[in-house]
Amino acid sequence: MSLLQIGQPAPDFKLPASTGKSISLSQFAGKKVVLFFYPQDMTPTCTAEACEFRDGIGKFRRHGAVVLGISPDPVNRHLKFAEQYGLPYPLLADEELEACKLYDVWKLKKLYGREYMGVQRSTFLIDREGKLAREWRNVRIKGHVEAVLAAVKGLE
C-alpha cells in the first residue's frame, strides 16, 4: 500500500451512506471535501466530534466544502446516530474497511494494556481538484473543527 501524500490525488471509494444511496468521493469533483474517520457511532468522543462538525456545517458550506463522516458501523446504526444528534451530512458505512485501509487509518490501538485493531481518528481535506490538501491524524477534538475550517478557508 502506498502512503498518502499531500498534493497527490485522494483515493476514491464508493460506500453506502445514511442518505440511502452509495456515495463516492469522485462525485464531489470541483468541491472541497472534509473526510473525517471516526471509530464508532454513539460513543462519547465520536459523538462530540460529529456534533462539532454539525455545529460548523454552515461555515463549511459557505466556503464550498462538503463534510463526510466514515466509520465501520453499518448504515442502520448511522441512521440512528444521525437522527439522534441531528447530523446534517452523510455518514458512510465502511464495514469492509475499504476506505479505512486506503487512507491508512485502520491501526493497532491500545487501551488499558489491551491491543486491538481500530480506526485512528483522522481527518482529510481534499481540494477542488481531488488532491489531498491536508491531513490530521490521531485527532484530539478540542479545536480540531476550527483548524479544519481554517484550512478549508485557506484553499480559496
N, CA, C and O atoms as a DFTB+ gen file, in Angstrom:
624 C
 N C O
     1  1       0.837      -1.180       0.000
     2  2       0.000       0.000       0.000
     3  2       0.883       1.245       0.000
     4  3       1.793       1.367       0.820
     5  1       0.613       2.157      -0.912
     6  2       1.405       3.381      -0.961
     7  2       0.904       4.360       0.098
     8  3      -0.280       4.374       0.436
     9  1       1.806       5.163       0.606
    10  2       1.432       6.146       1.607
    11  2       0.788       7.349       0.931
    12  3       1.187       7.751      -0.163
    13  1      -0.201       7.911       1.589
    14  2      -0.840       9.119       1.075
    15  2       0.157      10.267       1.123
    16  3       0.951      10.384       2.056
    17  1       0.101      11.104       0.107
    18  2       0.983      12.262       0.089
    19  2       0.188      13.508      -0.252
    20  3      -0.667      13.492      -1.137
    21  1       0.480      14.581       0.456
    22  2      -0.148      15.867       0.182
    23  2       0.148      16.238      -1.271
    24  3       1.278      16.090      -1.738
    25  1      -0.870      16.717      -1.977
    26  2      -0.709      17.110      -3.370
    27  2      -1.004      15.997      -4.365
    28  3      -1.114      16.249      -5.564
    29  1      -1.132      14.766      -3.875
    30  2      -1.444      13.636      -4.753
    31  2      -2.964      13.416      -4.773
    32  3      -3.653      13.825      -3.839
    33  1      -3.494      12.776      -5.823
    34  2      -4.936      12.501      -5.854
    35  2      -5.375      11.681      -4.635
    36  3      -4.723      10.713      -4.245
    37  1      -6.492      12.096      -4.054
    38  2      -7.053      11.360      -2.918
    39  2      -7.673      10.063      -3.435
    40  3      -8.343      10.075      -4.467
    41  1      -7.464       8.959      -2.746
    42  2      -8.037       7.684      -3.192
    43  2      -9.572       7.733      -3.228
    44  3     -10.216       8.189      -2.284
    45  1     -10.130       7.256      -4.329
    46  2     -11.584       7.231      -4.473
    47  2     -12.141       5.961      -3.824
    48  3     -11.429       4.969      -3.667
    49  1     -13.386       6.007      -3.460
    50  2     -14.090       4.879      -2.862
    51  2     -15.571       5.078      -3.134
    52  3     -16.000       6.162      -3.527
    53  1     -16.346       4.027      -2.923
    54  2     -17.808       4.102      -3.014
    55  2     -18.369       3.288      -1.862
    56  3     -18.106       2.091      -1.747
    57  1     -19.151       3.951      -1.003
    58  2     -19.669       3.300       0.198
    59  2     -21.147       3.627       0.387
    60  3     -21.605       4.690      -0.031
    61  1     -21.895       2.719       1.016
    62  2     -23.286       3.025       1.349
    63  2     -23.329       4.115       2.423
    64  3     -22.474       4.175       3.307
    65  1     -24.348       4.972       2.321
    66  2     -24.415       6.126       3.228
    67  2     -25.764       6.214       3.928
    68  3     -26.736       5.566       3.540
    69  1     -25.792       7.029       4.962
    70  2     -27.010       7.260       5.734
    71  2     -28.076       7.968       4.906
    72  3     -29.222       8.069       5.343
    73  1     -27.727       8.453       3.735
    74  2     -28.685       9.104       2.838
    75  2     -29.551       8.087       2.102
    76  3     -30.536       8.455       1.463
    77  1     -29.183       6.800       2.191
    78  2     -29.903       5.759       1.483
    79  2     -29.300       5.428       0.130
    80  3     -29.770       4.524      -0.562
    81  1     -28.261       6.159      -0.247
    82  2     -27.581       5.921      -1.520
    83  2     -26.117       5.619      -1.247
    84  3     -25.623       5.823      -0.138
    85  1     -25.429       5.130      -2.273
    86  2     -23.975       4.977      -2.160
    87  2     -23.327       6.296      -2.561
    88  3     -23.803       6.997      -3.454
    89  1     -22.247       6.610      -1.891
    90  2     -21.522       7.856      -2.152
    91  2     -20.088       7.521      -2.508
    92  3     -19.445       6.698      -1.857
    93  1     -19.595       8.177      -3.560
    94  2     -18.183       8.036      -3.918
    95  2     -17.525       9.397      -3.778
    96  3     -18.174      10.434      -3.916
    97  1     -16.244       9.381      -3.507
    98  2     -15.507      10.638      -3.393
    99  2     -15.528      11.381      -4.725
   100  3     -15.635      12.608      -4.746
   101  1     -15.427      10.659      -5.825
   102  2     -15.339      11.288      -7.144
   103  2     -16.597      12.085      -7.513
   104  3     -16.531      12.954      -8.383
   105  1     -17.723      11.814      -6.880
   106  2     -18.933      12.565      -7.210
   107  2     -18.874      14.008      -6.707
   108  3     -19.737      14.817      -7.047
   109  1     -17.867      14.331      -5.904
   110  2     -17.722      15.688      -5.390
   111  2     -16.624      16.468      -6.116
   112  3     -16.095      17.444      -5.585
   113  1     -16.287      16.036      -7.325
   114  2     -15.277      16.733      -8.125
   115  2     -15.671      18.210      -8.242
   116  3     -16.830      18.536      -8.496
   117  1     -14.695      19.086      -8.054
   118  2     -14.950      20.516      -8.123
   119  2     -15.330      21.132      -6.791
   120  3     -15.505      22.346      -6.693
   121  1     -15.461      20.290      -5.749
   122  2     -15.775      20.785      -4.403
   123  2     -14.666      20.392      -3.446
   124  3     -13.933      19.429      -3.671
   125  1     -14.562      21.158      -2.379
   126  2     -13.665      20.781      -1.292
   127  2     -14.400      19.736      -0.449
   128  3     -15.608      19.839      -0.235
   129  1     -13.666      18.738       0.021
   130  2     -14.276      17.678       0.825
   131  2     -13.506      17.521       2.135
   132  3     -12.282      17.391       2.145
   133  1     -14.249      17.537       3.226
   134  2     -13.708      17.219       4.551
   135  2     -14.167      15.805       4.855
   136  3     -15.362      15.540       4.981
   137  1     -13.210      14.908       4.970
   138  2     -13.474      13.498       5.188
   139  2     -12.978      13.158       6.588
   140  3     -11.771      13.143       6.829
   141  1     -13.900      12.883       7.515
   142  2     -13.420      12.528       8.856
   143  2     -13.767      11.088       9.187
   144  3     -14.913      10.655       9.069
   145  1     -12.740      10.363       9.606
   146  2     -12.865       8.968      10.016
   147  2     -12.964       8.937      11.533
   148  3     -12.197       9.601      12.230
   149  1     -13.915       8.157      12.036
   150  2     -14.079       8.039      13.484
   151  2     -14.356       6.573      13.826
   152  3     -14.857       5.828      12.983
   153  1     -14.036       6.154      15.047
   154  2     -14.143       4.737      15.393
   155  2     -15.555       4.164      15.453
   156  3     -15.793       3.082      14.917
   157  1     -16.517       4.871      16.103
   158  2     -17.798       4.212      16.347
   159  2     -18.892       5.219      16.681
   160  3     -18.677       6.169      17.435
   161  1     -20.075       4.990      16.102
   162  2     -21.250       5.801      16.428
   163  2     -21.614       5.642      17.898
   164  3     -21.357       4.605      18.510
   165  1     -22.215       6.689      18.451
   166  2     -22.819       6.672      19.791
   167  2     -21.819       6.607      20.946
   168  3     -22.233       6.414      22.089
   169  1     -20.536       6.758      20.693
   170  2     -19.572       6.796      21.789
   171  2     -19.307       8.258      22.134
   172  3     -19.463       9.123      21.272
   173  1     -18.915       8.554      23.357
   174  2     -18.806       9.961      23.781
   175  2     -17.898      10.832      22.904
   176  3     -18.302      11.922      22.500
   177  1     -16.694      10.376      22.608
   178  2     -15.768      11.203      21.840
   179  2     -16.214      11.336      20.387
   180  3     -16.125      12.415      19.802
   181  1     -16.688      10.253      19.813
   182  2     -17.158      10.302      18.425
   183  2     -18.400      11.186      18.307
   184  3     -18.561      11.909      17.325
   185  1     -19.266      11.125      19.300
   186  2     -20.452      11.977      19.299
   187  2     -20.048      13.443      19.404
   188  3     -20.594      14.291      18.699
   189  1     -19.097      13.741      20.277
   190  2     -18.629      15.130      20.409
   191  2     -18.062      15.640      19.090
   192  3     -18.346      16.769      18.688
   193  1     -17.261      14.817      18.413
   194  2     -16.667      15.227      17.139
   195  2     -17.752      15.441      16.083
   196  3     -17.753      16.456      15.387
   197  1     -18.667      14.492      15.965
   198  2     -19.739      14.594      14.970
   199  2     -20.584      15.841      15.216
   200  3     -20.977      16.522      14.269
   201  1     -20.861      16.141      16.474
   202  2     -21.671      17.321      16.804
   203  2     -20.915      18.620      16.541
   204  3     -21.531      19.625      16.187
   205  1     -19.613      18.619      16.705
   206  2     -18.840      19.827      16.373
   207  2     -18.871      20.076      14.869
   208  3     -19.012      21.221      14.439
   209  1     -18.742      19.027      14.065
   210  2     -18.881      19.204      12.620
   211  2     -20.305      19.661      12.282
   212  3     -20.494      20.509      11.410
   213  1     -21.300      19.102      12.969
   214  2     -22.698      19.522      12.775
   215  2     -22.844      21.022      13.043
   216  3     -23.438      21.754      12.251
   217  1     -22.292      21.458      14.169
   218  2     -22.446      22.854      14.558
   219  2     -21.723      23.809      13.612
   220  3     -22.097      24.978      13.515
   221  1     -20.702      23.335      12.919
   222  2     -19.956      24.183      11.988
   223  2     -20.352      24.004      10.533
   224  3     -19.740      24.607       9.651
   225  1     -21.375      23.178      10.261
   226  2     -21.690      22.828       8.871
   227  2     -21.995      24.049       8.007
   228  3     -21.620      24.078       6.835
   229  1     -22.660      25.045       8.557
   230  2     -22.982      26.244       7.783
   231  2     -21.736      26.945       7.292
   232  3     -21.687      27.404       6.151
   233  1     -20.731      27.032       8.139
   234  2     -19.470      27.680       7.753
   235  2     -18.741      26.868       6.690
   236  3     -18.192      27.432       5.743
   237  1     -18.733      25.543       6.846
   238  2     -18.087      24.700       5.842
   239  2     -18.777      24.881       4.490
   240  3     -18.118      25.033       3.461
   241  1     -20.097      24.863       4.504
   242  2     -20.841      25.008       3.250
   243  2     -20.620      26.374       2.614
   244  3     -20.501      26.475       1.393
   245  1     -20.565      27.433       3.433
   246  2     -20.319      28.778       2.892
   247  2     -18.970      28.860       2.183
   248  3     -18.785      29.683       1.286
   249  1     -18.040      28.018       2.583
   250  2     -16.709      28.021       1.970
   251  2     -16.557      26.886       0.951
   252  3     -15.442      26.511       0.586
   253  1     -17.684      26.349       0.501
   254  2     -17.690      25.378      -0.593
   255  2     -17.215      23.989      -0.235
   256  3     -16.735      23.255      -1.099
   257  1     -17.345      23.614       1.036
   258  2     -16.864      22.297       1.467
   259  2     -18.021      21.368       1.812
   260  3     -19.026      21.783       2.390
   261  1     -17.855      20.117       1.447
   262  2     -18.762      19.034       1.793
   263  2     -18.120      18.277       2.957
   264  3     -16.913      18.036       2.949
   265  1     -18.915      17.904       3.948
   266  2     -18.419      17.125       5.086
   267  2     -18.980      15.708       4.980
   268  3     -20.178      15.517       4.775
   269  1     -18.093      14.713       5.124
   270  2     -18.481      13.303       5.119
   271  2     -17.847      12.615       6.323
   272  3     -16.652      12.779       6.570
   273  1     -18.629      11.852       7.071
   274  2     -18.101      11.057       8.169
   275  2     -18.046       9.597       7.758
   276  3     -18.943       9.108       7.072
   277  1     -16.993       8.896       8.175
   278  2     -16.837       7.478       7.836
   279  2     -16.458       6.684       9.076
   280  3     -15.556       7.067       9.821
   281  1     -17.159       5.569       9.291
   282  2     -16.765       4.606      10.322
   283  2     -17.151       3.214       9.836
   284  3     -17.881       3.080       8.854
   285  1     -16.668       2.177      10.515
   286  2     -17.025       0.803      10.132
   287  2     -18.446       0.399      10.513
   288  3     -18.875      -0.708      10.187
   289  1     -19.182       1.270      11.194
   290  2     -20.551       0.931      11.597
   291  2     -21.452       0.742      10.378
   292  3     -21.225       1.361       9.338
   293  1     -22.485      -0.118      10.499
   294  2     -23.423      -0.326       9.390
   295  2     -24.361       0.878       9.215
   296  3     -24.505       1.705      10.116
   297  1     -24.984       0.957       8.052
   298  2     -25.857       2.082       7.716
   299  2     -26.977       2.259       8.741
   300  3     -27.282       3.391       9.116
   301  1     -27.594       1.171       9.204
   302  2     -28.713       1.326      10.144
   303  2     -28.264       2.001      11.442
   304  3     -29.033       2.753      12.041
   305  1     -27.053       1.747      11.874
   306  2     -26.536       2.417      13.070
   307  2     -26.252       3.899      12.766
   308  3     -26.506       4.772      13.596
   309  1     -25.722       4.167      11.560
   310  2     -25.501       5.556      11.142
   311  2     -26.817       6.332      11.131
   312  3     -26.868       7.488      11.552
   313  1     -27.877       5.690      10.647
   314  2     -29.182       6.359      10.601
   315  2     -29.637       6.772      11.997
   316  3     -30.100       7.895      12.192
   317  1     -29.509       5.873      12.962
   318  2     -29.895       6.174      14.345
   319  2     -29.036       7.302      14.909
   320  3     -29.546       8.211      15.564
   321  1     -27.734       7.239      14.651
   322  2     -26.788       8.238      15.141
   323  2     -27.126       9.610      14.553
   324  3     -27.203      10.600      15.281
   325  1     -27.326       9.663      13.237
   326  2     -27.626      10.929      12.557
   327  2     -28.945      11.511      13.050
   328  3     -29.059      12.720      13.251
   329  1     -29.935      10.651      13.244
   330  2     -31.243      11.119      13.702
   331  2     -31.178      11.626      15.142
   332  3     -31.717      12.686      15.460
   333  1     -30.523      10.868      15.997
   334  2     -30.455      11.239      17.411
   335  2     -29.750      12.574      17.626
   336  3     -30.130      13.340      18.511
   337  1     -28.719      12.859      16.816
   338  2     -27.915      14.067      17.032
   339  2     -28.103      15.119      15.942
   340  3     -27.384      16.119      15.926
   341  1     -29.049      14.915      15.036
   342  2     -29.328      15.907      14.006
   343  2     -28.143      16.189      13.102
   344  3     -27.851      17.345      12.796
   345  1     -27.463      15.139      12.674
   346  2     -26.268      15.305      11.845
   347  2     -26.686      15.577      10.394
   348  3     -27.331      14.731       9.774
   349  1     -26.324      16.753       9.843
   350  2     -26.811      17.165       8.531
   351  2     -25.910      16.794       7.359
   352  3     -26.023      17.377       6.281
   353  1     -25.039      15.852       7.556
   354  2     -24.123      15.418       6.494
   355  2     -24.138      13.895       6.450
   356  3     -24.496      13.250       7.436
   357  1     -23.749      13.311       5.303
   358  2     -23.779      11.847       5.181
   359  2     -22.749      11.154       6.072
   360  3     -21.631      11.633       6.260
   361  1     -23.166      10.013       6.612
   362  2     -22.268       9.108       7.322
   363  2     -22.128       7.875       6.446
   364  3     -23.126       7.268       6.060
   365  1     -20.895       7.503       6.132
   366  2     -20.635       6.391       5.229
   367  2     -20.243       5.144       6.011
   368  3     -19.448       5.206       6.948
   369  1     -20.809       4.024       5.615
   370  2     -20.580       2.742       6.287
   371  2     -19.439       1.998       5.595
   372  3     -19.587       1.537       4.463
   373  1     -18.316       1.885       6.274
   374  2     -17.135       1.208       5.727
   375  2     -16.930      -0.126       6.439
   376  3     -15.884      -0.371       7.039
   377  1     -17.952      -0.985       6.360
   378  2     -17.914      -2.259       7.076
   379  2     -16.788      -3.168       6.600
   380  3     -16.279      -3.973       7.381
   381  1     -16.394      -3.057       5.352
   382  2     -15.310      -3.885       4.803
   383  2     -13.941      -3.196       4.936
   384  3     -12.927      -3.739       4.497
   385  1     -13.917      -2.021       5.530
   386  2     -12.685      -1.259       5.794
   387  2     -11.967      -0.801       4.519
   388  3     -10.762      -0.553       4.541
   389  1     -12.698      -0.691       3.425
   390  2     -12.115      -0.279       2.147
   391  2     -11.469       1.108       2.245
   392  3     -10.279       1.263       1.969
   393  1     -12.256       2.111       2.638
   394  2     -11.725       3.475       2.735
   395  2     -10.741       3.596       3.899
   396  3      -9.735       4.299       3.797
   397  1     -11.033       2.911       4.997
   398  2     -10.127       2.967       6.153
   399  2      -8.720       2.526       5.767
   400  3      -7.734       3.123       6.199
   401  1      -8.635       1.487       4.957
   402  2      -7.324       0.994       4.530
   403  2      -6.702       1.909       3.477
   404  3      -5.495       2.148       3.505
   405  1      -7.518       2.427       2.543
   406  2      -6.993       3.351       1.536
   407  2      -6.357       4.584       2.174
   408  3      -5.345       5.095       1.693
   409  1      -6.968       5.055       3.266
   410  2      -6.476       6.261       3.943
   411  2      -5.581       5.931       5.137
   412  3      -5.186       6.817       5.895
   413  1      -5.271       4.656       5.291
   414  2      -4.343       4.181       6.318
   415  2      -4.734       4.644       7.728
   416  3      -3.909       5.153       8.486
   417  1      -6.022       4.450       8.056
   418  2      -6.489       4.800       9.397
   419  2      -6.867       3.567      10.219
   420  3      -7.254       3.697      11.380
   421  1      -6.760       2.370       9.627
   422  2      -7.023       1.122      10.354
   423  2      -5.717       0.726      11.023
   424  3      -4.791       0.265      10.357
   425  1      -5.640       0.902      12.334
   426  2      -4.377       0.804      13.060
   427  2      -4.493      -0.084      14.297
   428  3      -5.579      -0.336      14.818
   429  1      -3.337      -0.543      14.738
   430  2      -3.243      -1.233      16.019
   431  2      -3.362      -0.182      17.113
   432  3      -2.627       0.806      17.120
   433  1      -4.292      -0.401      18.033
   434  2      -4.529       0.552      19.118
   435  2      -4.343      -0.158      20.452
   436  3      -4.386      -1.385      20.531
   437  1      -4.137       0.633      21.493
   438  2      -4.007       0.099      22.844
   439  2      -4.938       0.845      23.777
   440  3      -5.043       2.071      23.725
   441  1      -5.611       0.092      24.630
   442  2      -6.476       0.686      25.632
   443  2      -6.392      -0.175      26.882
   444  3      -6.714      -1.363      26.851
   445  1      -5.959       0.425      27.975
   446  2      -5.814      -0.285      29.244
   447  2      -4.982      -1.554      29.096
   448  3      -5.308      -2.587      29.680
   449  1      -3.910      -1.472      28.315
   450  2      -2.997      -2.589      28.138
   451  2      -3.443      -3.621      27.118
   452  3      -2.706      -4.563      26.825
   453  1      -4.651      -3.453      26.569
   454  2      -5.174      -4.391      25.578
   455  2      -4.912      -3.840      24.182
   456  3      -5.134      -2.657      23.922
   457  1      -4.441      -4.696      23.289
   458  2      -4.201      -4.284      21.905
   459  2      -5.328      -4.789      21.014
   460  3      -5.809      -5.909      21.184
   461  1      -5.743      -3.963      20.069
   462  2      -6.807      -4.327      19.129
   463  2      -6.694      -3.445      17.893
   464  3      -6.044      -2.400      17.922
   465  1      -7.330      -3.875      16.812
   466  2      -7.356      -3.081      15.590
   467  2      -8.581      -2.176      15.617
   468  3      -9.664      -2.586      16.034
   469  1      -8.390      -0.931      15.162
   470  2      -9.500       0.018      15.136
   471  2      -9.168       1.226      14.289
   472  3      -8.060       1.356      13.767
   473  1     -10.132       2.098      14.160
   474  2      -9.966       3.315      13.368
   475  2      -9.233       4.370      14.192
   476  3      -9.625       4.696      15.313
   477  1      -8.159       4.894      13.604
   478  2      -7.446       6.029      14.205
   479  2      -8.198       7.288      13.765
   480  3      -8.302       7.566      12.570
   481  1      -8.716       8.039      14.721
   482  2      -9.479       9.245      14.420
   483  2      -8.623      10.173      13.549
   484  3      -7.571      10.645      13.980
   485  1      -9.085      10.428      12.327
   486  2      -8.302      11.187      11.357
   487  2      -9.229      11.998      10.466
   488  3     -10.375      11.615      10.231
   489  1      -8.723      13.122       9.974
   490  2      -9.482      13.967       9.054
   491  2      -8.599      14.304       7.868
   492  3      -7.398      14.534       8.010
   493  1      -9.226      14.331       6.682
   494  2      -8.509      14.658       5.449
   495  2      -9.264      15.764       4.730
   496  3     -10.493      15.750       4.658
   497  1      -8.516      16.718       4.200
   498  2      -9.092      17.793       3.401
   499  2      -8.661      17.580       1.963
   500  3      -7.472      17.501       1.656
   501  1      -9.650      17.488       1.088
   502  2      -9.406      17.248      -0.332
   503  2      -9.812      18.501      -1.091
   504  3     -10.905      19.031      -0.889
   505  1      -8.933      18.972      -1.963
   506  2      -9.200      20.223      -2.678
   507  2     -10.143      20.010      -3.865
   508  3     -10.569      18.889      -4.145
   509  1     -10.456      21.100      -4.550
   510  2     -11.409      21.058      -5.673
   511  2     -10.935      20.168      -6.819
   512  3     -11.751      19.694      -7.609
   513  1      -9.632      19.937      -6.917
   514  2      -9.077      19.079      -7.975
   515  2      -9.013      17.616      -7.561
   516  3      -8.544      16.770      -8.322
   517  1      -9.486      17.319      -6.348
   518  2      -9.472      15.938      -5.876
   519  2      -8.139      15.505      -5.290
   520  3      -7.868      14.312      -5.151
   521  1      -7.304      16.486      -4.946
   522  2      -5.997      16.171      -4.364
   523  2      -6.021      16.371      -2.857
   524  3      -6.729      17.231      -2.333
   525  1      -5.236      15.561      -2.183
   526  2      -5.125      15.672      -0.731
   527  2      -4.409      16.976      -0.386
   528  3      -3.259      17.190      -0.769
   529  1      -5.115      17.846       0.348
   530  2      -4.548      19.151       0.703
   531  2      -3.970      19.161       2.117
   532  3      -2.940      19.790       2.359
   533  1      -4.626      18.467       3.055
   534  2      -4.167      18.415       4.449
   535  2      -4.632      17.114       5.071
   536  3      -5.593      16.497       4.613
   537  1      -3.938      16.706       6.121
   538  2      -4.388      15.562       6.910
   539  2      -4.096      15.817       8.374
   540  3      -3.099      16.441       8.738
   541  1      -4.991      15.317       9.196
   542  2      -4.825      15.364      10.650
   543  2      -5.019      13.940      11.132
   544  3      -6.065      13.338      10.886
   545  1      -4.032      13.400      11.811
   546  2      -4.121      12.020      12.309
   547  2      -4.102      12.014      13.840
   548  3      -3.573      12.917      14.487
   549  1      -4.695      10.970      14.379
   550  2      -4.769      10.820      15.832
   551  2      -5.350      12.090      16.466
   552  3      -4.784      12.650      17.405
   553  1      -6.478      12.521      15.934
   554  2      -7.109      13.796      16.258
   555  2      -7.557      13.872      17.713
   556  3      -8.070      12.907      18.281
   557  1      -7.350      15.027      18.284
   558  2      -7.930      15.399      19.575
   559  2      -9.039      16.393      19.248
   560  3      -8.841      17.270      18.407
   561  1     -10.180      16.281      19.880
   562  2     -11.369      17.036      19.492
   563  2     -11.238      18.543      19.717
   564  3     -11.629      19.332      18.856
   565  1     -10.703      18.942      20.843
   566  2     -10.663      20.365      21.191
   567  2      -9.925      21.178      20.110
   568  3      -8.737      20.966      19.869
   569  1     -10.630      22.089      19.480
   570  2     -10.050      22.972      18.475
   571  2      -9.892      22.358      17.095
   572  3      -9.462      23.039      16.164
   573  1     -10.232      21.076      16.945
   574  2      -9.994      20.401      15.665
   575  2     -10.871      20.954      14.540
   576  3     -10.362      21.261      13.462
   577  1     -12.162      21.083      14.772
   578  2     -13.058      21.558      13.712
   579  2     -12.660      22.967      13.273
   580  3     -12.725      23.286      12.086
   581  1     -12.256      23.796      14.205
   582  2     -11.808      25.149      13.863
   583  2     -10.559      25.106      12.994
   584  3     -10.427      25.895      12.058
   585  1      -9.649      24.197      13.293
   586  2      -8.428      24.063      12.483
   587  2      -8.757      23.587      11.073
   588  3      -8.162      24.061      10.105
   589  1      -9.696      22.659      10.950
   590  2     -10.098      22.160       9.632
   591  2     -10.776      23.278       8.849
   592  3     -10.517      23.444       7.657
   593  1     -11.636      24.040       9.505
   594  2     -12.313      25.148       8.831
   595  2     -11.295      26.193       8.344
   596  3     -11.420      26.716       7.237
   597  1     -10.307      26.486       9.163
   598  2      -9.264      27.439       8.746
   599  2      -8.540      26.927       7.503
   600  3      -8.226      27.709       6.605
   601  1      -8.274      25.636       7.443
   602  2      -7.611      25.048       6.273
   603  2      -8.520      25.107       5.048
   604  3      -8.045      25.351       3.939
   605  1      -9.811      24.887       5.233
   606  2     -10.776      24.993       4.130
   607  2     -10.743      26.413       3.572
   608  3     -10.679      26.615       2.359
   609  1     -10.786      27.384       4.468
   610  2     -10.750      28.804       4.039
   611  2      -9.454      29.102       3.307
   612  3      -9.445      29.886       2.358
   613  1      -8.364      28.488       3.733
   614  2      -7.067      28.714       3.124
   615  2      -6.956      28.182       1.695
   616  3      -6.012      28.529       0.985
   617  1      -7.887      27.360       1.268
   618  2      -7.865      26.821      -0.091
   619  2      -8.539      27.753      -1.097
   620  3      -8.548      27.461      -2.292
   621  1      -9.096      28.855      -0.639
   622  2      -9.840      29.741      -1.554
   623  2      -8.918      30.603      -2.374
   624  3      -9.382      31.401      -3.189
